[in-house]
Coordinates of C-alpha atoms in Angstrom, one line a residue:
M1258 CA 60.6 39.4 -13.1
A1259 CA 58.1 41.4 -11.6
S1260 CA 57.5 44.3 -12.8
S1261 CA 57.3 47.5 -9.6
Q1262 CA 53.6 47.8 -9.7
D1263 CA 53.2 43.4 -9.4
A1264 CA 56.4 43.9 -6.6
W1265 CA 54.5 46.6 -3.9
Y1266 CA 51.3 44.3 -5.0
L1267 CA 52.3 41.1 -4.0
S1268 CA 55.3 42.7 -0.8
L1269 CA 51.1 43.5 0.3
L1270 CA 50.0 39.7 0.1
G1271 CA 53.0 38.7 1.5
L1272 CA 52.6 40.8 4.2
A1273 CA 48.3 40.8 4.4
E1274 CA 49.5 36.3 4.4
Y1275 CA 52.0 36.2 6.9
F1276 CA 50.1 38.5 9.7
R1277 CA 47.2 36.5 9.7
A1278 CA 48.0 33.5 8.9
S1279 CA 50.5 34.8 12.6
S1280 CA 49.8 32.3 15.2
P1281 CA 48.2 34.5 16.9
P1282 CA 46.1 35.8 13.8
Q1283 CA 47.0 39.7 13.7
I1284 CA 43.9 40.4 11.6
K1285 CA 44.8 44.3 12.3
L1286 CA 47.4 44.4 10.3
C1287 CA 46.1 41.7 7.5
I1288 CA 43.4 44.5 6.8
Q1289 CA 45.4 46.9 6.8
C1290 CA 47.9 46.1 4.4
L1291 CA 45.1 44.6 1.3
Q1292 CA 43.4 48.5 2.4
A1293 CA 46.6 50.1 1.5
V1294 CA 46.8 48.7 -2.1
F1295 CA 44.3 50.6 -3.3
N1296 CA 46.4 53.8 -2.7
F1297 CA 48.7 53.4 -5.6
K1298 CA 45.3 52.9 -7.6
P1299 CA 45.6 48.8 -8.9
P1300 CA 44.8 47.3 -12.1
Q1301 CA 41.1 46.4 -12.4
R1302 CA 42.0 42.5 -11.9
V1303 CA 44.1 43.8 -8.9
E1304 CA 41.6 45.6 -7.0
A1305 CA 38.3 43.1 -7.7
R1306 CA 41.0 41.3 -6.0
T1307 CA 41.9 42.4 -2.9
H1308 CA 37.9 43.6 -2.4
L1309 CA 37.3 39.0 -1.7
Q1310 CA 40.3 39.0 -0.3
L1311 CA 38.5 41.6 2.5
G1312 CA 35.0 40.6 2.2
N1313 CA 36.6 36.5 3.3
I1314 CA 38.6 38.3 6.5
L1315 CA 35.8 40.0 7.7
L1316 CA 33.4 37.3 6.8
S1317 CA 35.6 35.5 8.9
H1318 CA 36.8 36.8 11.5
T1319 CA 36.0 39.5 12.5
K1320 CA 31.2 40.8 12.8
N1321 CA 31.3 43.8 10.5
I1322 CA 29.4 42.1 7.8
D1323 CA 28.1 45.4 5.8
L1324 CA 32.1 46.2 5.7
A1325 CA 32.4 43.0 4.5
K1326 CA 29.5 42.8 2.2
N1327 CA 30.7 46.1 0.6
H1328 CA 33.6 44.9 0.0
L1329 CA 32.2 42.3 -1.7
E1330 CA 29.8 44.6 -3.7
Q1331 CA 32.5 45.6 -5.4
A1332 CA 35.0 42.6 -5.7
W1333 CA 31.2 41.5 -8.1
M1334 CA 30.2 44.9 -9.6
L1335 CA 34.6 45.2 -10.8
S1336 CA 35.0 41.5 -12.0
Q1337 CA 32.0 40.9 -14.1
P1338 CA 33.3 42.6 -17.6
I1339 CA 36.5 41.4 -17.4
S1340 CA 37.1 37.5 -19.4
T1341 CA 38.8 35.1 -18.1
F1342 CA 38.4 35.8 -13.6
D1343 CA 36.2 33.0 -13.1
D1344 CA 37.7 32.5 -9.4
V1345 CA 36.7 36.0 -8.8
K1346 CA 33.6 36.3 -10.2
F1347 CA 31.6 33.0 -9.1
E1348 CA 33.1 33.0 -5.3
A1349 CA 32.5 37.2 -4.7
A1350 CA 28.6 37.2 -6.6
S1351 CA 27.7 33.2 -5.1
I1352 CA 29.7 34.6 -0.9
L1353 CA 27.2 38.1 -1.3
A1354 CA 24.3 36.1 -2.8
E1355 CA 24.4 33.6 1.0
L1356 CA 24.9 37.3 3.0
E1357 CA 22.1 39.4 0.6
Q1358 CA 19.9 36.0 1.9
Q1359 CA 20.3 36.3 5.3
N1360 CA 18.6 39.5 5.8
Q1361 CA 15.9 40.0 2.5
I1362 CA 15.8 36.9 0.1
S1363 CA 14.4 38.4 -2.5
A1364 CA 17.6 40.1 -3.3
A1365 CA 19.8 37.3 -3.3
K1366 CA 18.0 36.2 -6.9
P1367 CA 19.5 38.4 -9.2
I1368 CA 23.4 38.6 -8.6
L1369 CA 22.7 35.1 -8.5
R1370 CA 20.8 34.3 -11.7
K1371 CA 23.1 37.7 -13.1
A1372 CA 26.2 34.7 -12.2
I1373 CA 24.1 31.7 -14.2
E1374 CA 23.7 33.5 -17.1
L1375 CA 27.6 34.6 -17.5
S1376 CA 28.9 31.1 -16.5
Q1377 CA 27.2 28.7 -18.3
H1378 CA 31.0 28.5 -19.6
N1379 CA 32.9 27.5 -16.7
V1380 CA 30.8 24.1 -15.9
Y1381 CA 31.9 24.3 -11.9
W1382 CA 31.0 27.4 -11.4
H1383 CA 27.7 26.5 -13.1
C1384 CA 25.9 24.6 -11.1
R1385 CA 27.1 25.7 -8.1
L1386 CA 25.3 28.2 -8.3
I1387 CA 21.8 26.5 -10.1
F1388 CA 22.7 24.5 -6.8
Q1389 CA 22.6 28.3 -4.6
L1390 CA 19.5 29.7 -6.2
A1391 CA 17.5 26.8 -6.7
Q1392 CA 17.9 26.4 -2.9
I1393 CA 17.0 29.4 -1.3
H1394 CA 13.1 28.8 -3.9
A1395 CA 12.7 26.2 -1.9
I1396 CA 13.7 27.5 1.6
E1397 CA 10.7 30.3 0.4
K1398 CA 8.3 27.1 -0.3
D1399 CA 8.2 27.3 -4.5
Y1400 CA 9.3 24.3 -5.0
A1401 CA 7.6 24.3 -9.4
L1402 CA 11.2 26.8 -10.0
A1403 CA 13.1 24.9 -7.3
S1404 CA 13.0 21.7 -9.4
S1405 CA 13.2 23.6 -12.6
L1406 CA 15.8 25.3 -12.4
L1407 CA 18.0 20.9 -10.2
G1408 CA 16.2 19.7 -13.9
V1409 CA 17.8 22.3 -15.9
G1410 CA 20.9 21.2 -13.8
V1411 CA 20.1 17.7 -15.3
D1412 CA 19.9 18.9 -18.2
Y1413 CA 23.7 21.1 -18.4
A1414 CA 25.1 18.4 -16.0
H1415 CA 24.6 15.8 -19.1
I1416 CA 25.7 17.9 -22.2
S1417 CA 28.9 18.4 -19.8
N1418 CA 30.1 15.0 -19.3
A1419 CA 29.5 15.4 -15.7
H1420 CA 27.8 12.4 -14.8
Y1421 CA 28.1 12.3 -11.5
T1422 CA 26.9 16.5 -10.7
R1423 CA 23.9 15.0 -13.3
I1424 CA 22.5 12.8 -10.6
L1425 CA 23.2 14.6 -7.4
F1426 CA 20.8 17.6 -9.8
L1427 CA 18.3 14.3 -9.9
L1428 CA 18.4 12.9 -6.5
S1429 CA 17.8 17.2 -5.0
K1430 CA 14.9 17.5 -7.7
G1431 CA 13.5 14.0 -6.2
M1432 CA 14.1 15.4 -2.9
L1433 CA 11.7 18.2 -3.5
L1434 CA 9.1 16.6 -4.9
L1435 CA 9.1 14.6 -1.8
I1436 CA 9.0 17.0 0.2
D1437 CA 5.9 18.2 -2.5
K1438 CA 3.8 15.7 -1.4
K1439 CA 4.1 15.1 -5.2
L1440 CA 5.4 11.1 -5.0
P1441 CA 4.6 9.9 -8.5
E1442 CA 7.1 12.3 -10.0
V1443 CA 9.1 10.9 -7.5
H1444 CA 9.2 7.6 -7.9
T1445 CA 10.2 8.5 -12.0
V1446 CA 12.8 10.0 -10.5
I1447 CA 14.3 7.1 -8.2
S1448 CA 14.1 4.8 -11.2
Q1449 CA 15.8 7.7 -13.3
A1450 CA 18.7 7.7 -11.3
G1451 CA 18.9 4.6 -10.2
H1452 CA 19.3 3.7 -14.1
L1453 CA 22.0 6.3 -13.5
I1454 CA 24.2 4.8 -10.9
E1455 CA 23.5 1.3 -12.5
T1456 CA 25.7 1.9 -15.8
W1457 CA 27.9 5.0 -14.2
T1458 CA 32.0 3.5 -14.4
G1459 CA 32.9 6.5 -11.7
G1460 CA 35.4 6.6 -9.6
A1461 CA 35.0 4.6 -6.3
Y1462 CA 33.7 7.1 -3.8
Q1463 CA 31.9 8.8 -6.3
R1464 CA 29.9 5.4 -7.2
E1465 CA 29.5 4.5 -3.2
Y1466 CA 28.6 9.0 -2.4
V1467 CA 25.6 8.5 -4.5
K1468 CA 24.4 5.6 -3.8
V1469 CA 23.8 6.5 -0.5
C1470 CA 21.5 9.2 -1.7
F1471 CA 19.8 7.2 -3.9
L1472 CA 19.4 4.3 -1.4
V1473 CA 18.8 8.0 1.5
L1474 CA 16.2 9.6 -1.3
Q1475 CA 14.3 5.7 -1.6
V1476 CA 14.2 5.4 2.1
C1477 CA 12.5 9.0 2.8
H1478 CA 10.0 7.7 -0.3
Y1479 CA 8.7 5.2 2.0
L1480 CA 9.0 5.8 5.2
M1481 CA 7.3 9.7 4.1
G1482 CA 3.9 7.2 2.6
G1483 CA 4.1 5.1 5.7
Q1484 CA 5.5 1.7 4.3
I1485 CA 7.3 0.5 6.8
K1486 CA 7.2 -2.8 6.0
A1487 CA 8.6 -1.9 1.8
V1488 CA 11.2 0.6 3.9
K1489 CA 13.4 -2.9 5.8
P1490 CA 15.9 -3.8 2.3
C1491 CA 16.9 -0.1 1.4
L1492 CA 17.6 0.4 4.8
K1493 CA 19.9 -1.8 5.1
Q1494 CA 21.6 -1.9 2.4
L1495 CA 21.4 1.7 3.1
Q1496 CA 23.3 1.2 6.1
Q1497 CA 25.5 -1.0 4.9
S1498 CA 26.0 0.8 1.8
I1499 CA 27.4 4.0 5.0
Q1500 CA 30.1 1.5 6.8
V1501 CA 31.5 0.5 3.4
L1502 CA 31.9 4.9 2.1
V1503 CA 33.5 5.9 5.8
Q1504 CA 35.7 3.2 4.9
V1505 CA 36.8 5.1 1.1
D1506 CA 39.0 7.9 0.9
D1507 CA 37.4 11.2 -0.2
V1508 CA 38.4 10.9 -3.4
I1509 CA 37.1 13.3 -6.1
T1510 CA 37.2 11.7 -9.7
G1511 CA 36.0 12.7 -13.3
P1512 CA 37.5 14.7 -15.8
S1513 CA 34.6 17.7 -15.9
Q1514 CA 35.5 19.6 -13.5
G1515 CA 31.8 20.4 -12.8
D1516 CA 31.7 17.2 -10.1
M1517 CA 33.5 18.3 -7.3
F1518 CA 30.1 18.4 -5.6
L1519 CA 28.3 17.1 -2.5
W1520 CA 25.6 16.3 -1.3
L1521 CA 26.5 16.8 2.8
P1522 CA 30.1 15.3 4.5
K1523 CA 29.7 11.7 4.6
E1524 CA 29.8 12.8 8.5
H1525 CA 27.0 14.3 8.0
L1526 CA 25.6 11.7 6.1
Y1527 CA 26.2 9.3 8.7
I1528 CA 24.4 11.1 11.1
L1529 CA 21.2 11.5 9.2
V1530 CA 21.2 7.6 8.3
Y1531 CA 20.2 7.0 11.9
L1532 CA 18.2 9.5 12.3
L1533 CA 16.4 7.4 9.5
T1534 CA 17.2 3.8 11.4
V1535 CA 15.2 5.9 14.3
M1536 CA 11.8 6.8 11.9
H1537 CA 11.9 3.8 10.9
S1538 CA 11.8 2.4 14.8
M1539 CA 9.9 4.4 15.7
Q1540 CA 7.1 4.0 13.3
A1541 CA 7.6 -0.3 13.3
G1542 CA 6.9 -0.4 17.0
Y1543 CA 10.3 -1.3 18.8
M1544 CA 11.1 2.1 20.7
E1545 CA 14.4 0.8 22.2
K1546 CA 15.9 0.4 18.9
A1547 CA 15.9 3.1 18.4
Q1548 CA 16.6 4.8 21.5
K1549 CA 19.7 3.0 21.3
Y1550 CA 20.3 4.3 17.6
T1551 CA 18.8 8.3 19.1
D1552 CA 21.9 8.1 21.9
K1553 CA 24.8 6.3 19.3
A1554 CA 23.8 9.5 16.7
C1555 CA 23.3 12.6 19.9
V1556 CA 26.8 11.7 20.6
Y1557 CA 27.9 11.5 17.3
I1558 CA 26.6 14.9 16.8
E1559 CA 28.8 16.3 20.0
K1560 CA 31.9 15.2 18.7
L1561 CA 30.6 17.2 15.4
K1562 CA 30.6 20.0 16.1
I1563 CA 33.1 20.2 19.4
L1564 CA 34.9 20.8 15.2
D1565 CA 32.0 22.9 13.6
N1566 CA 29.5 23.2 15.2
K1567 CA 27.2 23.7 11.5
P1568 CA 23.4 24.7 11.5
I1569 CA 22.3 21.0 10.2
L1570 CA 23.5 19.7 13.1
S1571 CA 21.0 21.5 15.1
V1572 CA 18.6 20.2 13.2
F1573 CA 19.0 16.4 13.1
Q1574 CA 19.2 16.7 17.0
L1575 CA 16.5 17.9 17.1
M1576 CA 15.1 15.3 15.2
L1577 CA 15.5 13.2 16.6
L1578 CA 14.5 14.7 20.1
E1579 CA 11.2 14.4 18.0
H1580 CA 11.0 10.9 17.5
I1581 CA 12.4 9.9 21.1
I1582 CA 10.6 12.0 22.8
M1583 CA 7.7 10.2 21.6
C1584 CA 8.2 7.0 21.9
N1585 CA 9.4 7.7 26.2
L1586 CA 5.6 8.4 25.8
V1587 CA 4.7 5.7 23.9
M1588 CA 6.5 3.4 26.8
G1589 CA 5.0 5.9 29.9
N1590 CA 8.8 7.4 30.2
K1591 CA 6.6 10.9 30.9
T1592 CA 10.0 12.4 33.1
Q1593 CA 11.7 11.3 30.1
A1594 CA 9.8 13.0 28.1
L1595 CA 9.3 15.9 29.2
Q1596 CA 13.2 16.5 30.4
E1597 CA 13.7 15.7 26.2
I1598 CA 11.1 18.2 25.7
S1599 CA 12.4 20.6 27.4
S1600 CA 16.3 19.9 25.7
A1601 CA 13.9 20.0 21.9
T1602 CA 12.9 23.8 22.5
A1603 CA 16.5 25.3 24.1
L1604 CA 17.4 24.5 21.0
C1605 CA 14.7 26.5 18.8
K1606 CA 15.2 29.0 21.8
K1607 CA 18.9 30.3 20.2
S1608 CA 17.3 30.1 16.8
P1609 CA 14.7 31.9 15.6
R1610 CA 14.6 29.9 12.3
L1611 CA 14.1 25.7 14.3
L1612 CA 11.5 27.3 16.0
E1613 CA 10.1 28.4 13.0
A1614 CA 10.8 25.6 11.2
H1615 CA 9.7 23.2 14.5
G1616 CA 8.0 25.1 16.4
A1617 CA 4.5 22.7 14.7
Q1618 CA 6.3 19.9 16.3
L1619 CA 7.2 21.9 19.2
H1620 CA 3.1 22.0 20.5
T1621 CA 2.5 18.4 18.6
L1622 CA 5.1 17.1 21.6
L1623 CA 3.4 19.4 23.7
G1624 CA 0.3 18.4 22.6
L1625 CA 1.4 14.1 23.0
Y1626 CA 2.7 14.3 26.3
S1627 CA -0.4 16.3 27.9
M1628 CA -2.5 13.8 26.2
S1629 CA -0.2 11.3 28.1
M1630 CA -0.3 13.5 31.4
D1631 CA -5.0 13.9 31.5
C1632 CA -4.3 17.3 30.7
L1633 CA -6.7 16.8 28.2
P1634 CA -8.1 21.5 27.6
A1635 CA -4.1 22.3 27.4
A1636 CA -3.4 19.3 25.1
E1637 CA -6.7 20.5 22.6
A1638 CA -5.2 24.2 22.7
Q1639 CA -1.5 22.5 21.5
F1640 CA -2.7 20.6 19.0
L1641 CA -5.1 23.4 17.6
A1642 CA -2.0 25.5 17.9
A1643 CA 0.2 22.9 16.1
L1644 CA -2.6 23.9 12.8
N1645 CA -3.0 27.1 13.9
T1646 CA 1.6 27.2 12.9
S1647 CA 1.9 24.5 10.9
Q1648 CA 0.7 23.4 6.5
E1649 CA 1.9 20.0 6.2
R1650 CA -0.6 18.3 5.3
E1651 CA 0.9 15.1 7.2
L1652 CA 1.5 17.2 10.6
W1653 CA -2.4 18.7 10.3
T1654 CA -4.3 15.4 10.1
F1655 CA -2.0 13.4 13.0
A1656 CA -3.6 16.4 15.1
N1657 CA -6.3 16.2 14.4
L1658 CA -6.4 13.1 15.0
N1659 CA -4.8 12.8 17.9
L1660 CA -7.7 15.8 18.8
A1661 CA -10.2 13.9 17.9
I1662 CA -9.4 11.1 20.1
V1663 CA -8.8 14.8 23.3
Y1664 CA -12.9 15.3 21.8
L1665 CA -13.6 11.0 22.7
R1666 CA -12.3 11.3 25.6
G1667 CA -13.8 13.8 26.9
K1668 CA -17.5 12.9 25.7
R1669 CA -17.4 16.4 23.0
D1670 CA -19.4 13.8 20.7
N1671 CA -20.5 17.5 18.7
D1672 CA -16.9 19.1 18.9
F1673 CA -15.4 15.5 17.5
N1674 CA -18.3 15.4 14.7
S1675 CA -16.8 18.9 13.5
L1676 CA -13.5 16.9 13.0
F1677 CA -14.8 14.4 11.0
D1678 CA -14.0 15.2 7.2
R1679 CA -10.6 16.0 8.4
I1680 CA -10.0 12.3 9.5
N1681 CA -11.6 9.9 7.4
P1682 CA -9.9 7.4 6.5
E1683 CA -12.4 7.5 2.6
N1684 CA -10.8 10.9 1.5
L1685 CA -8.3 11.0 3.8
P1686 CA -6.0 14.3 2.6
S1687 CA -2.3 12.8 3.6
Q1688 CA -1.3 10.1 1.1
T1689 CA 0.6 8.3 4.3
H1690 CA -1.1 5.0 4.9
S1691 CA 0.0 4.3 8.1
L1692 CA -2.0 7.9 8.6
K1693 CA -4.6 6.0 7.3
A1694 CA -4.6 3.3 9.3
A1695 CA -4.9 5.4 12.4
A1696 CA -8.0 6.9 11.1
Y1697 CA -9.9 3.9 10.5
Y1698 CA -8.1 3.4 13.4
V1699 CA -10.0 6.2 15.5
H1700 CA -12.9 5.9 13.8
G1701 CA -13.2 1.9 15.6
L1702 CA -13.0 4.0 19.1
Q1703 CA -15.8 6.9 18.2
A1704 CA -18.1 3.5 17.3
F1705 CA -16.8 1.6 20.8
F1706 CA -17.8 4.9 22.9
Q1707 CA -20.8 4.7 21.0
A1708 CA -21.5 1.1 21.6
R1709 CA -21.9 1.0 18.2
Y1710 CA -19.7 -2.6 18.3
N1711 CA -20.5 -3.7 15.1
E1712 CA -19.1 -0.8 12.5
A1713 CA -15.8 -0.8 15.9
K1714 CA -15.0 -4.2 14.5
R1715 CA -14.9 -3.3 10.3
Y1716 CA -13.0 0.0 11.1
L1717 CA -10.9 -2.0 13.7
R1718 CA -10.7 -4.8 11.3
E1719 CA -9.1 -2.0 8.2
T1720 CA -6.7 -0.9 10.4
L1721 CA -5.5 -5.0 11.3
K1722 CA -4.9 -5.8 7.1
M1723 CA -3.4 -1.6 7.2
A1724 CA -1.6 -2.3 10.1
N1725 CA 0.1 -6.1 9.1
A1726 CA 0.3 -4.8 5.6
E1727 CA 3.5 -2.7 6.8
D1728 CA 4.3 -4.1 10.3
L1729 CA 2.3 -1.2 12.2
N1730 CA 3.5 -2.8 15.9
R1731 CA 1.8 0.1 17.7
L1732 CA -1.1 0.4 15.6
T1733 CA -2.0 -3.5 15.4
S1734 CA -2.0 -4.1 19.3
G1735 CA -4.1 -0.9 19.3
S1736 CA -6.5 -2.7 17.5
L1737 CA -6.3 -6.1 18.3
V1738 CA -6.6 -4.8 22.8
L1739 CA -9.5 -2.6 21.5
L1740 CA -11.1 -5.3 19.3
G1741 CA -10.5 -7.8 22.7
H1742 CA -12.5 -4.8 24.6
I1743 CA -15.8 -4.8 22.4
F1744 CA -16.1 -9.0 22.4
L1745 CA -15.6 -8.7 26.2
S1746 CA -18.4 -6.5 26.0
L1747 CA -20.8 -8.4 23.3
G1748 CA -20.2 -11.2 26.1
N1749 CA -18.1 -13.5 23.9
S1750 CA -14.5 -14.6 25.9
R1751 CA -13.0 -16.7 23.6
E1752 CA -13.6 -14.5 21.2
S1753 CA -12.1 -11.8 23.6
M1754 CA -9.4 -14.1 24.6
N1755 CA -8.0 -14.5 21.3
M1756 CA -7.6 -10.7 20.2
V1757 CA -6.1 -10.5 23.4
T1758 CA -3.3 -12.5 24.5
P1759 CA -1.8 -11.4 20.9
A1760 CA -2.0 -8.1 21.9
M1761 CA 0.2 -7.8 25.2
Q1762 CA 2.8 -10.1 23.4
L1763 CA 3.0 -7.7 20.8
A1764 CA 2.6 -4.2 23.7
S1765 CA 5.6 -6.6 25.6
K1766 CA 7.9 -5.9 22.7
I1767 CA 6.9 -2.3 21.5
P1768 CA 7.2 -1.2 24.7
D1769 CA 4.0 0.0 24.9
V1770 CA 3.7 0.1 28.9
H1771 CA -0.8 1.6 27.4
V1772 CA -1.7 -1.3 25.9
Q1773 CA 0.2 -2.9 28.3
L1774 CA -2.1 -2.2 30.8
W1775 CA -5.7 -1.7 29.6
A1776 CA -5.0 -5.9 27.9
S1777 CA -3.8 -6.3 31.7
A1778 CA -7.4 -5.5 32.9
V1779 CA -9.4 -7.2 29.9
L1780 CA -7.5 -10.6 30.8
K1781 CA -8.8 -10.2 34.2
D1782 CA -12.3 -9.6 34.0
L1783 CA -11.5 -12.4 31.3
H1784 CA -9.7 -15.2 34.0
R1785 CA -12.4 -14.4 36.0
I1786 CA -15.8 -15.1 33.7
C1787 CA -13.6 -18.4 33.0
G1788 CA -13.2 -19.2 37.2
D1789 CA -9.1 -19.1 36.9
T1790 CA -8.7 -17.3 39.7
A1791 CA -4.9 -17.4 39.9
R1792 CA -4.6 -15.6 36.4
E1793 CA -6.6 -13.9 37.3
N1794 CA -5.4 -12.6 40.3
E1795 CA -1.9 -12.6 37.5
A1796 CA -3.4 -9.9 35.7
Y1797 CA -4.4 -7.7 38.7
Q1798 CA -1.6 -7.9 40.2
R1799 CA 0.8 -6.8 36.8
H1800 CA -2.4 -4.4 36.7
V1801 CA -1.8 -2.5 39.5
S1802 CA 2.5 -3.1 39.1
Y1803 CA 1.6 -0.8 35.3
S1804 CA -0.6 1.6 37.1
Q1805 CA 2.2 2.3 40.0
T1806 CA 4.4 2.8 37.7
L1807 CA 2.8 4.9 35.5
R1808 CA 1.7 7.3 38.6
N1809 CA 4.3 7.7 40.6
D1810 CA 6.5 8.4 36.4
Q1811 CA 3.5 11.2 36.1
H1812 CA 3.5 12.3 39.3
N1813 CA 7.0 13.3 39.4
A1814 CA 6.7 15.6 35.4
S1815 CA 4.5 16.8 37.1
K1816 CA 6.4 18.3 39.9
L1817 CA 9.2 19.4 37.5
P1818 CA 10.1 23.2 36.5
Q1819 CA 9.6 22.0 32.7
H1820 CA 5.5 21.0 32.7
C1821 CA 4.1 25.1 32.8
L1822 CA 5.6 24.3 28.7
I1823 CA 2.0 22.3 28.1
Y1824 CA 0.8 26.4 28.8
W1825 CA 2.6 27.8 26.3
T1826 CA 0.4 28.2 23.0
K1827 CA 2.6 30.7 21.1
G1828 CA 5.2 34.1 21.1
D1829 CA 7.9 33.6 22.5
I1830 CA 9.2 29.9 24.5
P1831 CA 9.0 30.7 28.4
I1832 CA 11.5 28.6 30.2

């Protein structure tokens, strides 16, 4: 039977829970019941637990963050000296650190370090707190320290027989190394994780879950390296594995209490697989396939947002938009691309953190849109804004390559030459295969404009070799049509035809309307030289059709109010 002291405490708790669970919840009465506990000078354990409950209730049901934080601080301070009080002690530390992180990230670190020190006997909390502290270092871009912490987690989980969590720590470390562009180290982690997954005999759900996470890391590794062909078998395996995972019941099993973690809920992993499929389709030059998967993913995201609008869903949505905008620009759908740019800016306006993380990408997309609209001064301003707001090596290289094309189109040789070292394929700072191939193409384009045809051919053959090795269809079609134009300029119509015909076929398959427009102009001249009037007329009609479609779309895009976004280079988004 409960003591008299327990009786009043339990009665107040029961009342508080009754008011919380009422329909609708009576939160004010719930809080009053919990606060009444302190009037009875309760034992330290009771006081600490009540402070934690109040902190959680205030966070969930009110906007009084400061009062919630005060209660959590009390819970953390009071519970530290109490042994065997892990659930209160470490929950208070974890939530308090999350709150501190939102305002002053450095204030969260000492709380987590102290909690990690106190939790070494508790596998679940020790692992969870290590993950949390590693995430903070990752947000601060201190990837070396974050990776080191995750390495500690790998060793601790191994000693604690938490085999599943050991693999998750290892995969998390691999993802951070990938973000930090430590590609050789990523390869080592992938090999190690692959071996552990093959030899581990855990529950069906956890086995399939780590397999999906492992394949996500592999696919990201190949995509970031621009190895589009190499990614295909892994991506296919990932698509199959996610379908299996969705069907398996979420049952966490295993001898260790530490094996209770998820990278992401399987619903979010499902969207991530869509996103990776879209990224691969865009890079490989399958624009319509990218559009199809984007549409499916966006419908799924909207359904999940209704149930629980987690911030990561907006991140996924923004990344999908970024890729489909590029696809629509390739397909010549400028009006559609501009509307999607407007949707992307709307997402960023709602979240300063999203704008900070994706501002450079928005400027890059506006630069690409401006180029497609022949607004070269605006394109230059946007690419310069992207370069000024990003330290991301791949984005820097991509923006510089496009800036170089802007300078070529504007006959600004001196400005192009000022970029030379930054886009020289022989010593490119990027490790990405596709960007290096693109750099050879840009140099080939420059040589063509300067009528240095032999040099242009040498660069373009290098592009073709690299593009064919990894199925980079857009680069292949662009290089072929440019080579065709070079051979036409040299009077070699047969060789020109051998280049332009497959270029047109490939561009139609993508579809890349700008390459089709270019190829149809070259084919018209070739058929005229050969005296084939019927085919000359056919190529001419095709060229007129492409021109008219692009011109109409360009006119429609320029009339949209969102078109003014091309002049936004800093500060608040104007619309």
